[in-house]
Every structure is written in C-alpha cells, then in structure tokens.
Amino acid sequence: MEAENQIQVDLGHLLAFDPYHHFASPPKSREDLVTECLRAGTKLVQAITDGLFNLSATEAIEGPLVKLPKPTTRLPREKHLPRPKPPTKWEMFAKSKGIQKRKKNKVLWDEQTDSWKRSYGYDRVNDDADVPIIEAKMTDEPGSDPFAKRKEEKKKRVEKTEKNRLQNLKQAAKVGALPSHVQLAATALPITGTQAAPKKITKDELGNVAGLAATATASGGKFDKKVAGEKAVKHQGKHRKFLPAAEGSGMGNREKEQTDKVLSKLMARNSHEILNVGKAVSMYNVKKQRDGRNQKGRSSFDSSSKLKPNGKPMKGDKKSPYQKSRKGGSHGGGASRKGKVD
Amino acid sequence: MRLLDEAETTVVFEKLLKFIGNNLKNIVESPARRYCFRLQKNRVYYVSEALVKRATNISQKNLVAMGTCVGRFTHGGKFHLTVQCLGLLAANAKHKVWLK
C-alpha cells in the first residue's frame, strides 16, 4: 500500500508530483479548497526537502552546498523544430539537369605554374595574378587592357554569386527557415514585394530619435510648439550639468544649498553625539527663566496668551530641554531619542 | 574650473571628515562665507571667492592651480588628499598633540 502512495520526486528540476492525489469529496468552499491544497502541497515540498537533505553536501561559505542530480523528467521543446530549407537556385538547376555532386580533391594540378594548388582561396588554381602574358586576339580593340578586363569580369561574377546567395536567403526567410546567424543581415535588405520582418523599435529608441529630431532645428527646438503629450527631451548625449563656477554676488545660493545639503547629511551620519550639550543647557536655562517669570506675575502669563489671536498659551512653552537636541535629519533625532536622560 | 557635483562633494567631505570631524563646518561654512571648493582637471582646490571670480577670466587650458590644492580624484573616482592641505587640516584637526 505504501508503494502506491509514493510521491515522484525529480530533484534535478526540484519537482515533486503526486500521481495518486484526488479530492475525497468536492470541497465545500474556497477556504476548504485552499487548506486542502496547502496540505497536499506541504507533503510534496516535504518530499523534495527530504530528498535534498539526503544528498551528500559539501561545506561552502554560505552553508552546506549540494549538487543536484540530472533531471529525470523531459521537458517539452521550447522552440519549434528547424524548418526544412527551400532548395537554392543551384540545387534546383542541378536537380533539373541531373547533375550529381562530385567529391573534389584538396589540391589540383595547375598548368600555369606547374605545381599543385588549391581549388580556391589563397594559393589557388587558375589565379588571374599568375598569368604573365595574355596574347592579343583579333577581336580585341587597341588600347583595351586585358588584365583589367579580366578583373572586371571576375568582379561581375562575384556580384552575381552574391546576388544569388541573397535571393536564396530571401526565399528561406519567406518560409521562416533562415539560419539564426543570418537573421539580422537578411532583414536589413530592402525586400521588395515580400513581407519584411517588422523591425521592433523600443520605446527608448523612439524617444531618442524623437529627441534628436526635435532639437535638429536652428534654435535647438526651444521655440517649437509642442504636440499635446510630447515630453521634453531628456539629456541626450553626455550631458552633465554643473552649477556655475562663480555666481553673481559672492557664493551664490545654489552652491550654498548643495554644500549644506551634503554637509548636513554627512554630519548627521557621523555624529556620535547623542546630546547637544550646549543647546540643551541653553534651553534649560530659558525654560527656567520663563517658569520663574510665570510664578512671579500671573498677569504677564495672561497677557501673553491674550496677545495671541487664539488666546492659547505660546507654543514653545512646554518643551523638555532634551527634545530639541537634534542635529540635522532623522539620524540625529533617532539617536537623541535613544539617549534620553530620565 | 568647475564646481564639484553632489557625489564629488560627498566624497571630498567624507575624506576630510575623517581627519577634521565636526570642524568641517568651519572650513565649509567659513564665517564670512569666503572660501569654496573648486575642481580644475581632477584636482580639488580650496579657494577664496574673490580669487575664483578672477580665475574665471583665465581659460581652462591655461589655468594651472589656484588657492590650496586639497587633493585630487583618481581615474577610478577615489579621492586622495595631498600634502598641500596639511595646513588646513592642522588648523582644524580633531586630536592634537603638542611636543615640547
């Protein structure tokens, strides 16, 4: 009976599968279903962890390290099988004429130089450069260069083969059987008549191009009317904006702001003081003075509150001397709260 | 010559903080607000504002140095203090030792 209730565990994929699971009765509510599923799920996860801990572990810095075995379940293909290529022009021609493929030798005998040469490439047979003399024929015009003519003919042949190659690729692309490394080259061609593969332009690219176009006016696009919804061009290119080196009168506001900001942040971070003693003492003294004054003359207290429009006592009265010892920012504030003297 | 941007000022101030501590305030916010930091090439200078104003008249190519050179930024963006800032540091150092 135990063998029947085995959960299949594939540690390579960290997968656990219970083929015998079934609901005894249809669950009454969503919560019941959820609890049932969670219970079954925990059993499966437990099976995976049991398997994992049964594997031999090596010690690493973070803890025990386990090498998972090879997965046993075969996952389906992610991409489709490669599609059959359409025959190239030469292949069709060869088929129609009945031409068979023949095995070529590595080296061939070259009559020109009386040596063994390759059939193509570096040291090849029938190389144009090896021909020292070309005898003039009756049909030749005087003044024409036969060597140049040969070069031109070769160029034409090369162009023709290249054209055929591209045509073959286009045919293959139509079917979708392009070899993957060729994909980009083929889509860059001006394909006429056929449905070109749409080139995906990302949002960023579009934004960049739009920015370029917008600023390509005489005044840098500053005075152009913006279309509804068009955003301002973000910094294009390497654009770093710095504050001016010397502002109008003395150290200008902006530089002061920047340095103050940085300074306060750093000071707050590095201040090990929990308490600003000087400030605390002065606040305490002030409070003491105020209390003394209040005790002496009640009228002064009343008049001071009446002076205020709401008739309420002034705000700064009831503050503890330790509360205000904050040095810039939350860091100092938190620290001060921690160090409250009771 | 240009101002330091925020990142650069943090780096410089942090380095100075290690030696000066809270007295950094005295350097940065000098009472008459007369001194400031400027960057020329990759060197940071502690200059008075009057000097800065006059230095703006010199082209970047020809400007070599101004004020006291506090330190320089390396190619990797780290900040090293130079010996010329010793005077500045000594005046505001956290811990001082007098030798007889």
Coordinates of C-alpha atoms in Angstrom, one line a residue:
Chain A
M1 CA 0.0 0.0 0.0
E2 CA 2.9 2.4 0.8
A3 CA 4.3 1.9 -2.6
E4 CA 1.1 3.2 -4.2
N5 CA 1.2 6.4 -2.2
Q6 CA 4.8 7.3 -3.3
I7 CA 5.3 10.8 -4.5
Q8 CA 7.5 11.1 -7.6
V9 CA 10.4 13.4 -6.9
D10 CA 12.7 14.8 -9.6
L11 CA 15.5 16.6 -7.8
G12 CA 17.1 17.8 -11.0
H13 CA 14.2 20.1 -11.6
L14 CA 13.2 20.3 -7.9
L15 CA 9.9 18.8 -8.9
A16 CA 7.5 16.7 -6.9
F17 CA 4.5 15.0 -8.4
D18 CA 1.8 13.0 -6.6
P19 CA 0.0 10.9 -9.3
Y20 CA -2.4 9.4 -6.8
H21 CA -3.9 12.6 -5.4
H22 CA -7.6 13.1 -5.6
F23 CA -10.1 15.0 -3.6
A24 CA -12.1 12.7 -1.4
S25 CA -15.1 14.9 -1.8
P26 CA -15.5 18.2 -3.7
P27 CA -14.5 21.0 -1.3
K28 CA -17.4 23.0 0.0
S29 CA -15.8 26.4 0.0
R30 CA -12.8 28.3 -1.3
E31 CA -11.2 28.2 2.1
D32 CA -11.6 24.4 2.3
L33 CA -10.1 24.1 -1.1
V34 CA -7.2 26.3 -0.1
T35 CA -6.5 24.3 3.0
E36 CA -6.7 21.0 1.2
C37 CA -4.3 22.3 -1.5
L38 CA -1.9 23.7 1.1
R39 CA -1.9 20.4 3.0
A40 CA -1.1 18.4 -0.2
G41 CA 1.5 21.0 -1.2
T42 CA 3.3 20.8 2.1
K43 CA 3.5 17.0 1.6
L44 CA 5.1 17.5 -1.7
V45 CA 7.6 20.2 -0.5
Q46 CA 8.5 17.9 2.4
A47 CA 9.3 15.1 -0.1
I48 CA 11.6 17.5 -2.0
T49 CA 13.4 18.7 1.1
D50 CA 13.8 15.1 2.3
G51 CA 15.4 14.2 -1.0
L52 CA 17.6 17.3 -0.8
F53 CA 18.9 16.6 2.6
N54 CA 19.6 13.0 1.7
L55 CA 22.1 14.2 -0.9
S56 CA 25.7 14.4 0.2
A57 CA 26.6 18.0 1.0
T58 CA 29.9 19.9 0.8
E59 CA 30.8 22.8 3.0
A60 CA 30.7 26.3 1.4
I61 CA 31.0 29.8 2.9
E62 CA 27.2 30.2 3.0
G63 CA 26.5 26.8 4.3
P64 CA 26.1 23.2 3.0
L65 CA 26.2 23.0 -0.7
V66 CA 24.5 20.3 -2.7
K67 CA 24.9 19.3 -6.3
L68 CA 21.6 18.4 -7.8
P69 CA 21.4 15.2 -9.9
K70 CA 20.5 15.2 -13.5
P71 CA 16.7 15.7 -14.1
T72 CA 14.7 12.7 -15.0
T73 CA 11.6 14.4 -16.5
R74 CA 12.0 15.5 -20.0
L75 CA 10.5 19.0 -20.6
P76 CA 8.9 19.8 -24.0
R77 CA 10.8 21.8 -26.6
E78 CA 10.9 25.5 -26.1
K79 CA 11.3 26.4 -29.7
H80 CA 10.0 24.7 -32.8
L81 CA 12.0 22.2 -34.8
P82 CA 14.1 23.7 -37.5
R83 CA 12.1 24.1 -40.7
P84 CA 13.3 22.5 -43.9
K85 CA 15.2 24.9 -46.1
P86 CA 13.8 25.6 -49.6
P87 CA 16.3 24.4 -52.3
T88 CA 18.6 27.0 -53.6
K89 CA 18.8 28.1 -57.2
W90 CA 21.8 25.9 -57.9
E91 CA 20.2 22.9 -56.3
M92 CA 17.1 23.3 -58.4
F93 CA 19.2 23.6 -61.5
A94 CA 21.3 20.6 -60.6
K95 CA 18.2 18.6 -60.0
S96 CA 16.6 19.5 -63.3
K97 CA 19.8 18.7 -65.2
G98 CA 20.6 15.6 -63.2
I99 CA 24.0 16.9 -62.1
Q100 CA 25.5 14.8 -59.3
K101 CA 27.7 16.2 -56.6
R102 CA 31.3 15.1 -57.1
K103 CA 34.0 14.9 -54.4
K104 CA 36.7 17.4 -55.0
N105 CA 40.4 16.8 -54.4
K106 CA 42.2 19.0 -51.9
V107 CA 44.8 20.1 -54.4
L108 CA 44.7 20.3 -58.1
W109 CA 47.4 20.5 -60.7
D110 CA 47.9 24.0 -62.0
E111 CA 49.1 24.1 -65.6
Q112 CA 50.2 27.8 -65.3
T113 CA 52.7 27.3 -62.6
D114 CA 53.2 23.5 -62.9
S115 CA 52.5 22.9 -59.2
W116 CA 49.8 21.6 -57.0
K117 CA 47.4 24.3 -55.9
R118 CA 44.2 24.6 -54.0
S119 CA 40.9 24.8 -56.0
Y120 CA 40.0 28.1 -54.3
G121 CA 41.4 30.6 -51.9
Y122 CA 44.9 31.7 -51.2
D123 CA 47.1 29.6 -53.3
R124 CA 44.6 28.7 -56.0
V125 CA 44.5 27.2 -59.4
N126 CA 43.9 29.5 -62.4
D127 CA 44.7 32.6 -60.4
D128 CA 44.4 35.7 -62.6
A129 CA 47.5 37.1 -61.0
D130 CA 49.7 34.2 -62.2
V131 CA 49.0 34.9 -65.8
P132 CA 52.1 36.9 -67.1
I133 CA 51.2 37.3 -70.7
I134 CA 47.8 37.5 -72.4
E135 CA 48.1 37.2 -76.2
A136 CA 46.1 39.7 -78.1
K137 CA 43.3 38.4 -80.3
M138 CA 42.0 39.9 -83.5
T139 CA 38.7 40.8 -81.8
D140 CA 40.5 43.0 -79.2
E141 CA 40.3 46.7 -79.6
P142 CA 43.6 48.5 -79.5
G143 CA 44.1 50.3 -76.2
S144 CA 42.0 47.9 -74.1
D145 CA 43.7 46.4 -71.1
P146 CA 43.1 42.6 -71.0
F147 CA 44.1 42.3 -67.4
A148 CA 41.7 45.0 -66.3
K149 CA 39.1 43.3 -68.3
R150 CA 39.7 40.0 -66.5
K151 CA 39.4 41.8 -63.2
E152 CA 36.1 43.3 -64.2
E153 CA 34.7 40.0 -65.3
K154 CA 35.7 38.4 -62.0
K155 CA 34.1 41.2 -60.2
K156 CA 30.9 40.7 -62.1
R157 CA 30.9 37.0 -61.4
V158 CA 31.4 37.7 -57.7
E159 CA 28.5 40.1 -57.7
K160 CA 26.3 37.6 -59.4
T161 CA 27.0 34.9 -56.9
E162 CA 26.4 37.3 -54.0
K163 CA 23.0 38.3 -55.5
N164 CA 22.1 34.7 -55.9
R165 CA 23.1 34.0 -52.3
L166 CA 20.9 36.8 -51.1
Q167 CA 18.0 35.6 -53.2
N168 CA 18.3 32.1 -51.7
L169 CA 18.3 33.6 -48.2
K170 CA 15.2 35.6 -49.0
Q171 CA 13.5 32.5 -50.2
A172 CA 14.4 30.8 -47.0
A173 CA 13.3 33.8 -44.9
K174 CA 9.9 33.6 -46.6
V175 CA 9.4 30.1 -45.3
G176 CA 11.0 31.0 -41.9
A177 CA 13.9 28.7 -42.4
L178 CA 16.7 31.2 -42.1
P179 CA 19.8 30.1 -40.2
S180 CA 19.8 32.1 -37.0
H181 CA 23.1 33.8 -37.6
V182 CA 21.8 35.2 -40.8
Q183 CA 18.6 36.7 -39.5
L184 CA 19.9 40.2 -39.0
A185 CA 21.6 40.5 -42.4
A186 CA 18.5 39.4 -44.3
T187 CA 16.1 41.7 -42.6
A188 CA 18.4 44.6 -43.3
L189 CA 17.9 44.1 -47.0
P190 CA 15.4 46.1 -49.0
I191 CA 13.0 43.3 -49.6
T192 CA 10.6 44.3 -52.3
G193 CA 7.2 42.8 -52.6
T194 CA 7.6 40.2 -49.8
Q195 CA 6.5 40.9 -46.3
A196 CA 9.5 42.3 -44.5
A197 CA 10.1 41.1 -40.9
P198 CA 9.0 44.1 -38.8
K199 CA 11.9 45.7 -37.0
K200 CA 11.0 46.2 -33.4
I201 CA 11.7 49.7 -32.2
T202 CA 11.9 50.1 -28.4
K203 CA 10.3 52.9 -26.5
D204 CA 13.7 54.3 -25.6
E205 CA 14.9 54.2 -29.2
L206 CA 11.8 56.1 -30.3
G207 CA 12.3 58.6 -27.6
N208 CA 15.9 59.2 -28.6
V209 CA 15.0 59.6 -32.2
A210 CA 12.2 62.0 -31.4
G211 CA 14.6 64.0 -29.2
L212 CA 17.1 64.2 -32.0
A213 CA 14.5 65.3 -34.4
A214 CA 13.1 67.9 -32.0
T215 CA 16.4 69.5 -31.4
A216 CA 17.5 69.5 -35.0
T217 CA 16.3 73.0 -35.7
A218 CA 18.2 76.3 -35.9
S219 CA 17.4 77.2 -32.3
G220 CA 17.7 73.7 -30.9
G221 CA 14.0 73.1 -30.7
K222 CA 13.5 75.6 -27.9
F223 CA 10.7 77.7 -29.6
D224 CA 8.9 74.9 -31.4
K225 CA 5.3 74.3 -30.4
K226 CA 5.0 71.0 -28.6
V227 CA 2.4 68.5 -29.6
A228 CA -0.1 67.5 -26.9
G229 CA 1.5 64.9 -24.7
E230 CA 5.0 65.4 -26.0
K231 CA 7.5 65.4 -23.2
A232 CA 10.7 67.5 -23.0
V233 CA 13.8 65.9 -24.3
K234 CA 15.8 64.3 -21.6
H235 CA 19.6 64.9 -21.5
Q236 CA 20.8 63.5 -24.7
G237 CA 24.4 62.5 -25.2
K238 CA 26.9 63.0 -22.4
H239 CA 25.3 65.9 -20.7
R240 CA 26.3 66.7 -17.1
K241 CA 25.0 70.0 -15.7
F242 CA 27.1 71.7 -13.1
L243 CA 26.4 74.8 -11.1
P244 CA 28.2 77.9 -12.4
A245 CA 31.7 78.3 -11.1
A246 CA 31.3 81.9 -9.9
E247 CA 27.9 83.3 -9.3
G248 CA 26.8 86.9 -9.2
S249 CA 27.5 88.2 -5.7
G250 CA 29.7 86.1 -3.5
M251 CA 28.9 82.4 -3.0
G252 CA 25.6 82.1 -4.6
N253 CA 22.5 80.4 -3.2
R254 CA 22.7 77.2 -5.2
E255 CA 26.2 76.3 -4.3
K256 CA 25.4 77.0 -0.6
E257 CA 22.4 74.7 -0.9
Q258 CA 24.3 71.9 -2.3
T259 CA 27.2 72.1 0.1
D260 CA 24.9 72.5 3.1
K261 CA 22.8 69.5 2.0
V262 CA 25.9 67.3 1.7
L263 CA 27.4 68.6 4.9
S264 CA 24.3 68.1 7.0
K265 CA 23.9 64.6 5.7
L266 CA 27.4 63.7 6.5
M267 CA 27.5 65.3 9.8
A268 CA 24.3 63.6 10.9
R269 CA 25.6 60.3 9.8
N270 CA 28.9 60.7 11.6
S271 CA 27.8 62.5 14.7
H272 CA 28.4 60.2 17.7
E273 CA 26.9 62.7 20.0
I274 CA 23.5 61.7 21.4
L275 CA 23.1 65.0 23.1
N276 CA 24.0 68.5 22.0
V277 CA 25.0 69.7 25.5
G278 CA 25.4 73.3 24.7
K279 CA 21.9 73.5 23.2
A280 CA 20.4 71.5 26.0
V281 CA 21.8 73.8 28.7
S282 CA 20.6 76.9 27.0
M283 CA 17.1 75.5 26.5
Y284 CA 17.0 74.5 30.1
N285 CA 18.1 78.0 31.2
V286 CA 15.5 79.6 29.1
K287 CA 12.8 77.4 30.5
K288 CA 13.9 78.1 34.0
Q289 CA 13.7 81.8 33.4
R290 CA 10.3 81.5 31.9
D291 CA 9.0 79.4 34.8
G292 CA 10.4 81.9 37.2
R293 CA 8.7 84.8 35.4
N294 CA 5.4 83.0 35.3
Q295 CA 5.5 82.3 39.0
K296 CA 6.2 85.9 39.8
G297 CA 3.5 87.5 37.8
R298 CA 0.3 85.7 36.8
S299 CA -0.8 88.8 34.8
S300 CA 2.2 88.5 32.5
F301 CA 1.2 85.0 31.7
D302 CA -2.4 86.0 30.9
S303 CA -1.5 89.0 28.8
S304 CA 1.0 86.9 26.9
S305 CA -1.8 84.4 26.0
K306 CA -4.2 87.2 25.2
L307 CA -1.8 88.7 22.8
K308 CA -2.1 85.6 20.7
P309 CA -5.2 85.6 18.5
N310 CA -6.4 82.3 19.6
G311 CA -5.9 83.1 23.3
K312 CA -3.8 80.0 23.7
P313 CA -0.5 80.0 25.5
M314 CA 2.5 80.3 23.3
K315 CA 3.7 77.2 21.6
G316 CA 7.2 76.9 22.8
D317 CA 6.4 76.7 26.5
K318 CA 6.2 73.1 27.4
K319 CA 9.2 71.5 25.8
S320 CA 11.7 69.4 27.5
P321 CA 15.3 70.5 27.1
Y322 CA 16.3 67.2 25.7
Q323 CA 13.8 67.1 23.0
K324 CA 15.3 69.7 20.8
S325 CA 18.8 68.3 20.6
R326 CA 18.6 67.1 17.1
K327 CA 21.4 67.5 14.6
G328 CA 20.1 67.7 11.1
G329 CA 17.9 64.9 9.9
S330 CA 16.4 61.8 11.3
H331 CA 19.6 60.1 12.2
G332 CA 20.4 62.6 14.9
G333 CA 16.8 62.6 16.0
G334 CA 16.7 58.9 16.5
A335 CA 19.9 58.9 18.3
S336 CA 18.7 61.6 20.7
R337 CA 15.6 59.7 21.5
K338 CA 17.6 56.7 22.4
G339 CA 19.8 58.6 24.8
K340 CA 17.0 60.4 26.7
V341 CA 18.0 61.0 30.3
D342 CA 15.4 60.2 32.8
Chain B
M1 CA 37.4 75.1 -13.3
R2 CA 34.0 73.9 -12.2
L3 CA 32.1 73.2 -9.0
L4 CA 32.0 69.8 -7.6
D5 CA 28.8 67.9 -8.1
E6 CA 27.0 66.3 -5.3
A7 CA 28.7 62.9 -5.5
E8 CA 32.1 64.5 -5.6
T9 CA 31.4 66.8 -2.7
T10 CA 30.3 63.9 -0.6
V11 CA 33.5 62.0 -1.3
V12 CA 35.6 65.0 -0.5
F13 CA 33.8 65.9 2.7
E14 CA 33.9 62.3 3.8
K15 CA 37.6 62.2 3.4
L16 CA 38.0 65.5 5.3
L17 CA 35.7 64.4 8.0
K18 CA 38.0 61.5 8.9
F19 CA 40.7 64.0 9.9
I20 CA 38.8 67.0 10.9
G21 CA 35.5 65.7 12.3
N22 CA 32.9 68.3 13.1
N23 CA 35.3 71.1 12.4
L24 CA 34.5 70.6 8.8
K25 CA 31.8 73.2 9.4
N26 CA 34.5 75.8 10.0
I27 CA 36.1 75.0 6.6
V28 CA 33.0 74.8 4.5
E29 CA 30.9 77.5 6.1
S30 CA 33.6 79.9 7.0
P31 CA 32.1 82.9 8.9
A32 CA 32.3 85.4 6.0
R33 CA 31.4 82.6 3.6
R34 CA 34.6 83.4 1.8
Y35 CA 36.1 80.1 0.8
C36 CA 34.9 77.4 -1.5
F37 CA 36.0 74.2 -3.3
R38 CA 36.6 74.1 -7.0
L39 CA 37.7 71.4 -9.4
Q40 CA 40.3 72.0 -12.0
K41 CA 41.2 69.0 -14.2
N42 CA 40.9 66.4 -11.4
R43 CA 42.3 68.4 -8.5
V44 CA 40.2 70.0 -5.9
Y45 CA 41.2 73.4 -4.7
Y46 CA 40.2 75.4 -1.6
V47 CA 40.0 79.0 -2.9
S48 CA 38.6 82.3 -1.8
E49 CA 35.7 83.5 -3.7
A50 CA 37.4 86.7 -4.9
L51 CA 40.2 84.6 -6.4
V52 CA 37.6 82.3 -8.0
K53 CA 36.0 85.3 -9.7
R54 CA 39.3 86.4 -11.1
A55 CA 40.3 82.9 -12.1
T56 CA 37.2 82.6 -14.3
N57 CA 38.9 85.0 -16.6
I58 CA 41.6 82.5 -17.3
S59 CA 40.9 79.9 -19.9
Q60 CA 40.7 76.3 -18.8
K61 CA 43.8 75.4 -20.8
N62 CA 45.9 78.0 -19.1
L63 CA 44.7 77.7 -15.6
V64 CA 47.1 75.5 -13.6
A65 CA 46.2 75.9 -10.0
M66 CA 44.5 78.3 -7.5
G67 CA 44.4 78.6 -3.8
T68 CA 45.5 75.5 -1.9
C69 CA 45.2 72.1 -3.6
V70 CA 43.3 69.9 -1.1
G71 CA 43.5 66.7 -3.1
R72 CA 42.8 65.0 -6.4
F73 CA 40.4 62.5 -7.9
T74 CA 41.9 59.4 -9.3
H75 CA 40.8 57.8 -12.6
G76 CA 38.7 55.4 -10.7
G77 CA 36.9 58.2 -8.8
K78 CA 38.6 57.9 -5.5
F79 CA 39.8 61.0 -3.7
H80 CA 43.3 61.3 -2.3
L81 CA 44.4 64.2 -0.1
T82 CA 47.7 65.9 -1.0
V83 CA 50.3 67.4 1.3
Q84 CA 49.3 71.0 0.5
C85 CA 46.2 70.6 2.6
L86 CA 48.1 69.9 5.8
G87 CA 48.0 73.5 6.8
L88 CA 44.2 73.5 6.5
L89 CA 43.9 70.2 8.3
A90 CA 46.2 71.1 11.1
A91 CA 44.2 74.2 12.0
N92 CA 41.1 72.2 12.3
A93 CA 42.2 68.7 13.4
K94 CA 40.2 66.8 16.0
H95 CA 43.0 65.4 18.0
K96 CA 46.2 67.5 18.5
V97 CA 49.4 66.6 20.3
W98 CA 51.9 69.3 21.3
L99 CA 55.5 68.2 21.5
K100 CA 57.8 70.0 23.8

